[in-house]
Tab-separated table of C-alpha atoms in Angstrom:
chain	number	residue	atom	x	y	z
A	1439	MET	CA	119.765	97.895	77.854
A	1440	THR	CA	121.423	94.757	79.855
A	1441	VAL	CA	121.990	91.607	78.043
A	1442	THR	CA	120.019	89.104	79.855
A	1443	VAL	CA	119.242	85.283	79.219
A	1444	ASP	CA	115.259	84.528	78.139
A	1445	GLU	CA	115.373	80.705	77.245
A	1446	LEU	CA	118.025	78.524	77.023
A	1447	GLU	CA	117.128	75.641	74.136
A	1448	VAL	CA	117.930	72.097	75.327
A	1449	ALA	CA	117.959	68.781	72.954
A	1450	ASP	CA	116.240	66.583	75.797
A	1451	PRO	CA	113.082	65.036	76.541
A	1452	PRO	CA	110.865	67.147	78.710
A	1453	ASP	CA	110.152	63.687	80.542
A	1454	ALA	CA	113.820	62.973	81.712
A	1455	TRP	CA	113.910	66.911	83.499
A	1456	LYS	CA	110.539	65.693	85.449
A	1457	ARG	CA	112.030	62.746	86.359
A	1458	ALA	CA	115.327	64.544	87.812
A	1459	GLY	CA	112.838	66.708	90.308
A	1460	PHE	CA	112.372	69.738	87.676
A	1461	PHE	CA	108.928	70.989	86.981
A	1462	VAL	CA	107.910	71.497	83.268
A	1463	ASP	CA	105.198	73.285	81.997
A	1464	SER	CA	102.659	72.573	79.288
A	1465	ASP	CA	104.895	73.638	76.648
A	1466	ALA	CA	107.823	72.021	77.482
A	1467	VAL	CA	109.779	74.620	79.561
A	1468	CYS	CA	111.177	74.720	82.557
A	1469	ARG	CA	110.985	77.985	84.109
A	1470	VAL	CA	114.326	78.445	86.672
A	1471	GLY	CA	114.695	82.102	88.068
A	1472	GLU	CA	114.231	84.338	85.265
A	1473	VAL	CA	115.508	81.629	82.406
A	1474	GLY	CA	113.088	79.277	80.730
A	1475	ILE	CA	114.753	76.081	79.588
A	1476	ARG	CA	112.825	75.029	76.555
A	1477	LEU	CA	113.257	71.159	76.188
A	1478	VAL	CA	112.933	70.338	72.350
A	1479	GLY	CA	113.482	66.454	72.239
A	1480	SER	CA	116.757	64.474	71.779
A	1481	ASP	CA	115.868	64.765	67.826
A	1482	ARG	CA	117.640	68.045	67.721
A	1483	GLY	CA	121.081	66.891	69.037
A	1484	THR	CA	122.461	67.245	72.878
A	1485	GLY	CA	123.025	69.639	75.017
A	1486	ILE	CA	122.501	73.523	75.207
A	1487	ILE	CA	121.853	74.146	71.256
A	1488	GLY	CA	120.796	77.759	71.492
A	1489	TRP	CA	119.704	80.904	73.387
A	1490	SER	CA	117.344	83.540	73.294
A	1491	LEU	CA	118.522	86.969	74.555
A	1492	ARG	CA	116.763	90.062	75.844
A	1493	GLY	CA	118.282	94.022	75.292
A	1494	LEU	CA	120.571	92.726	72.287
A	1495	PRO	CA	121.656	95.922	70.102
A	1496	SER	CA	119.127	96.494	67.661
A	1497	HIS	CA	121.357	98.005	64.748
A	1498	ASP	CA	122.981	94.609	63.345
A	1499	PRO	CA	121.098	91.407	62.596
A	1500	LEU	CA	122.314	88.520	64.221
A	1501	ASP	CA	121.631	84.893	64.064
A	1502	ASP	CA	124.441	83.203	66.360
A	1503	LEU	CA	127.135	84.437	69.011
A	1504	ASP	CA	130.434	83.085	68.125
A	1505	GLY	CA	128.983	80.317	66.618
A	1506	ILE	CA	125.917	79.778	69.150
A	1507	PRO	CA	122.672	79.938	67.799
A	1508	THR	CA	120.890	82.996	68.854
A	1509	SER	CA	117.781	84.535	68.815
A	1510	ARG	CA	116.369	87.818	70.082
A	1511	SER	CA	113.460	88.525	72.691
A	1512	ASP	CA	111.499	91.078	74.129
A	1513	ALA	CA	109.436	88.509	76.297
A	1514	VAL	CA	108.608	89.268	79.967
A	1515	THR	CA	110.344	87.599	82.415
A	1516	ALA	CA	107.631	84.894	83.607
A	1517	PRO	CA	107.677	83.605	87.313
A	1518	SER	CA	109.862	80.479	88.440
A	1519	ALA	CA	108.286	77.656	89.065
A	1520	VAL	CA	108.659	75.442	92.065
A	1521	HIS	CA	110.984	72.212	91.783
A	1522	PRO	CA	110.940	69.418	93.573
A	1523	ASN	CA	114.852	69.078	93.673
A	1524	GLY	CA	115.112	72.506	95.246
A	1525	VAL	CA	116.580	74.233	92.611
A	1526	THR	CA	115.742	78.199	93.081
A	1527	ALA	CA	117.848	79.851	90.017
A	1528	ILE	CA	120.651	79.320	87.903
A	1529	ASP	CA	124.049	80.598	89.219
A	1530	HIS	CA	126.067	80.365	86.286
A	1531	VAL	CA	125.948	78.808	82.751
A	1532	VAL	CA	129.445	77.531	81.107
A	1533	LEU	CA	130.457	78.415	77.752
A	1534	LEU	CA	133.435	76.758	76.214
A	1535	SER	CA	135.275	79.068	73.886
A	1536	PRO	CA	138.446	77.690	71.501
A	1537	ASP	CA	139.616	81.248	70.957
A	1538	LEU	CA	138.915	83.255	74.113
A	1539	ASP	CA	139.909	86.440	72.620
A	1540	ARG	CA	137.318	85.942	69.743
A	1541	THR	CA	134.687	85.148	72.215
A	1542	VAL	CA	135.231	88.137	74.381
A	1543	ALA	CA	135.214	90.431	71.460
A	1544	ALA	CA	131.926	88.803	70.271
A	1545	LEU	CA	130.438	89.655	73.712
A	1546	ALA	CA	131.838	92.880	73.756
A	1547	ALA	CA	129.851	93.630	70.425
A	1548	ILE	CA	126.815	93.060	72.237
A	1549	GLY	CA	127.850	95.519	75.173
A	1550	VAL	CA	129.090	93.008	77.965
A	1551	THR	CA	132.397	93.225	79.150
A	1552	PRO	CA	134.055	90.774	81.621
A	1553	ARG	CA	133.734	91.206	85.573
A	1554	ARG	CA	136.712	89.276	86.193
A	1555	GLU	CA	139.108	86.534	85.413
A	1556	ARG	CA	140.553	83.506	86.992
A	1557	ASP	CA	143.192	80.868	85.607
A	1558	THR	CA	142.854	77.170	86.722
A	1559	GLU	CA	143.911	74.001	85.383
A	1560	LEU	CA	142.246	71.089	83.805
A	1561	GLY	CA	143.844	67.719	83.137
A	1562	GLY	CA	147.183	69.480	83.676
A	1563	ARG	CA	146.309	72.202	81.040
A	1564	ARG	CA	146.053	76.049	81.972
A	1565	MET	CA	142.766	77.122	81.548
A	1566	ARG	CA	140.973	80.661	82.119
A	1567	GLN	CA	137.864	81.559	83.460
A	1568	ILE	CA	136.282	84.900	82.226
A	1569	PHE	CA	133.026	85.959	83.902
A	1570	PHE	CA	130.200	87.994	82.391
A	1571	ARG	CA	127.084	89.089	83.914
A	1572	PHE	CA	123.620	88.761	81.901
A	1573	GLY	CA	120.996	89.479	84.545
A	1574	GLN	CA	120.498	87.369	87.448
A	1575	VAL	CA	123.115	84.855	85.252
A	1576	ILE	CA	126.644	84.697	85.117
A	1577	ILE	CA	128.415	83.300	81.659
A	1578	GLU	CA	131.302	81.571	82.836
A	1579	VAL	CA	133.521	81.469	79.491
A	1580	VAL	CA	136.225	78.323	79.518
A	1581	GLY	CA	139.033	78.131	77.460
A	1582	SER	CA	143.078	78.008	76.803
A	1583	PRO	CA	144.804	81.158	77.126
A	1584	GLU	CA	147.436	79.869	75.229
A	1585	THR	CA	146.326	78.070	72.029
A	1586	THR	CA	143.273	78.834	69.918
A	1587	SER	CA	141.598	76.733	67.379
A	1588	ASP	CA	138.682	77.029	64.732
A	1589	GLY	CA	134.914	76.328	65.187
A	1590	PRO	CA	132.125	77.550	67.077
A	1591	SER	CA	131.907	78.370	71.233
A	1592	LYS	CA	129.348	75.902	72.739
A	1593	LEU	CA	127.185	76.552	75.774
A	1594	TRP	CA	128.177	73.325	78.001
A	1595	GLY	CA	126.907	73.152	81.256
A	1596	ILE	CA	124.307	74.708	83.709
A	1597	THR	CA	125.178	75.429	87.549
A	1598	TYR	CA	122.078	75.728	89.547
A	1599	VAL	CA	121.392	77.199	93.132
A	1600	VAL	CA	119.514	75.373	96.129
A	1601	ASP	CA	118.367	76.568	99.267
A	1602	ASP	CA	119.434	73.476	100.904
A	1603	ILE	CA	122.214	71.479	99.377
A	1604	ASP	CA	122.230	68.684	101.458
A	1605	ALA	CA	118.113	68.207	101.031
A	1606	SER	CA	119.070	68.433	96.875
A	1607	ALA	CA	121.996	65.809	96.893
A	1608	ALA	CA	119.305	63.615	99.293
A	1609	PHE	CA	116.728	63.934	96.444
A	1610	PHE	CA	119.300	63.254	93.638
A	1611	GLY	CA	120.541	60.284	95.662
A	1612	ASP	CA	122.800	57.808	94.019
A	1613	HIS	CA	122.896	60.553	90.983
A	1614	THR	CA	125.111	63.335	92.626
A	1615	ALA	CA	128.265	62.965	93.644
A	1616	PRO	CA	129.710	64.040	97.550
A	1617	VAL	CA	128.804	67.388	98.200
A	1618	LYS	CA	132.093	69.292	98.868
A	1619	ASP	CA	133.576	72.976	99.461
A	1620	ALA	CA	132.905	75.365	96.346
A	1621	VAL	CA	135.807	77.991	94.923
A	1622	GLN	CA	133.500	80.602	96.314
A	1623	PRO	CA	134.105	80.948	100.004
A	1624	GLY	CA	131.285	79.853	102.078
A	1625	ARG	CA	129.622	77.920	99.579
A	1626	ARG	CA	129.135	74.367	98.916
A	1627	ILE	CA	128.488	72.126	95.628
A	1628	THR	CA	127.856	68.802	93.825
A	1629	THR	CA	127.892	67.794	90.207
A	1630	LEU	CA	125.073	65.619	88.729
A	1631	ARG	CA	125.624	62.142	86.769
A	1632	HIS	CA	123.298	63.881	84.566
A	1633	ARG	CA	123.441	60.803	81.817
A	1634	ASP	CA	122.081	58.460	84.521
A	1635	LEU	CA	118.980	60.820	84.561
A	1636	GLY	CA	118.704	60.951	80.616
A	1637	ILE	CA	119.649	64.590	80.881
A	1638	SER	CA	122.596	65.896	78.511
A	1639	VAL	CA	123.603	68.960	79.918
A	1640	HIS	CA	126.406	69.301	82.376
A	1641	THR	CA	124.996	70.157	85.637
A	1642	ALA	CA	125.776	71.180	89.010
A	1643	VAL	CA	124.164	72.121	91.846
A	1644	ILE	CA	125.499	75.102	94.429
A	1645	SER	CA	124.286	76.373	97.824
A	1646	THR	CA	123.479	80.012	98.030
A	1647	THR	CA	125.664	82.856	98.573
A	1648	PRO	CA	125.811	83.217	102.481
A	1649	ARG	CA	124.378	86.242	103.610
A	1650	ARG	CA	127.238	88.853	105.135
């Protein structure tokens, strides 16, 4: 089976996401594309604190994936909600790794292999991005290709797809940076000042892939 993301567990209050233009249901779940974002409140920490995955191998017990709290799911995909901010799907989730080889091996153990790699820089330091496909969602693993350290990996941020990035940027107003060209050809992106909105997850929105 293909490994896909069922839910991301986020330590934020639902009201903050509602104010940011996300529709949140009565169970405190924000459904974006095929992924549910379960908002568990700020008492549990900050950011993305765990996830549930479909299609995991059944032969081994698994309660974490390279240090990320992980649970199995066989839930049927629920329909996405309509969000006033224009979000229609999750493009990618950023996973910060202190040891790229270790993280890649952990993902290989559940049957997921890299699709491509890209070297870049962050603050003058070399960084490597390794991309994996989890159904509709890309998992972008980011870490140093030169150094390693102990400690868990961390789900760090979410980039959402929007149909009209200018309209979404206008919706967020002063809480978003200027729209700019994305690395992906023909696409445009902006980052949110998420803390201003009471959201602890690093957040960006990107335009849809251009039709050929």
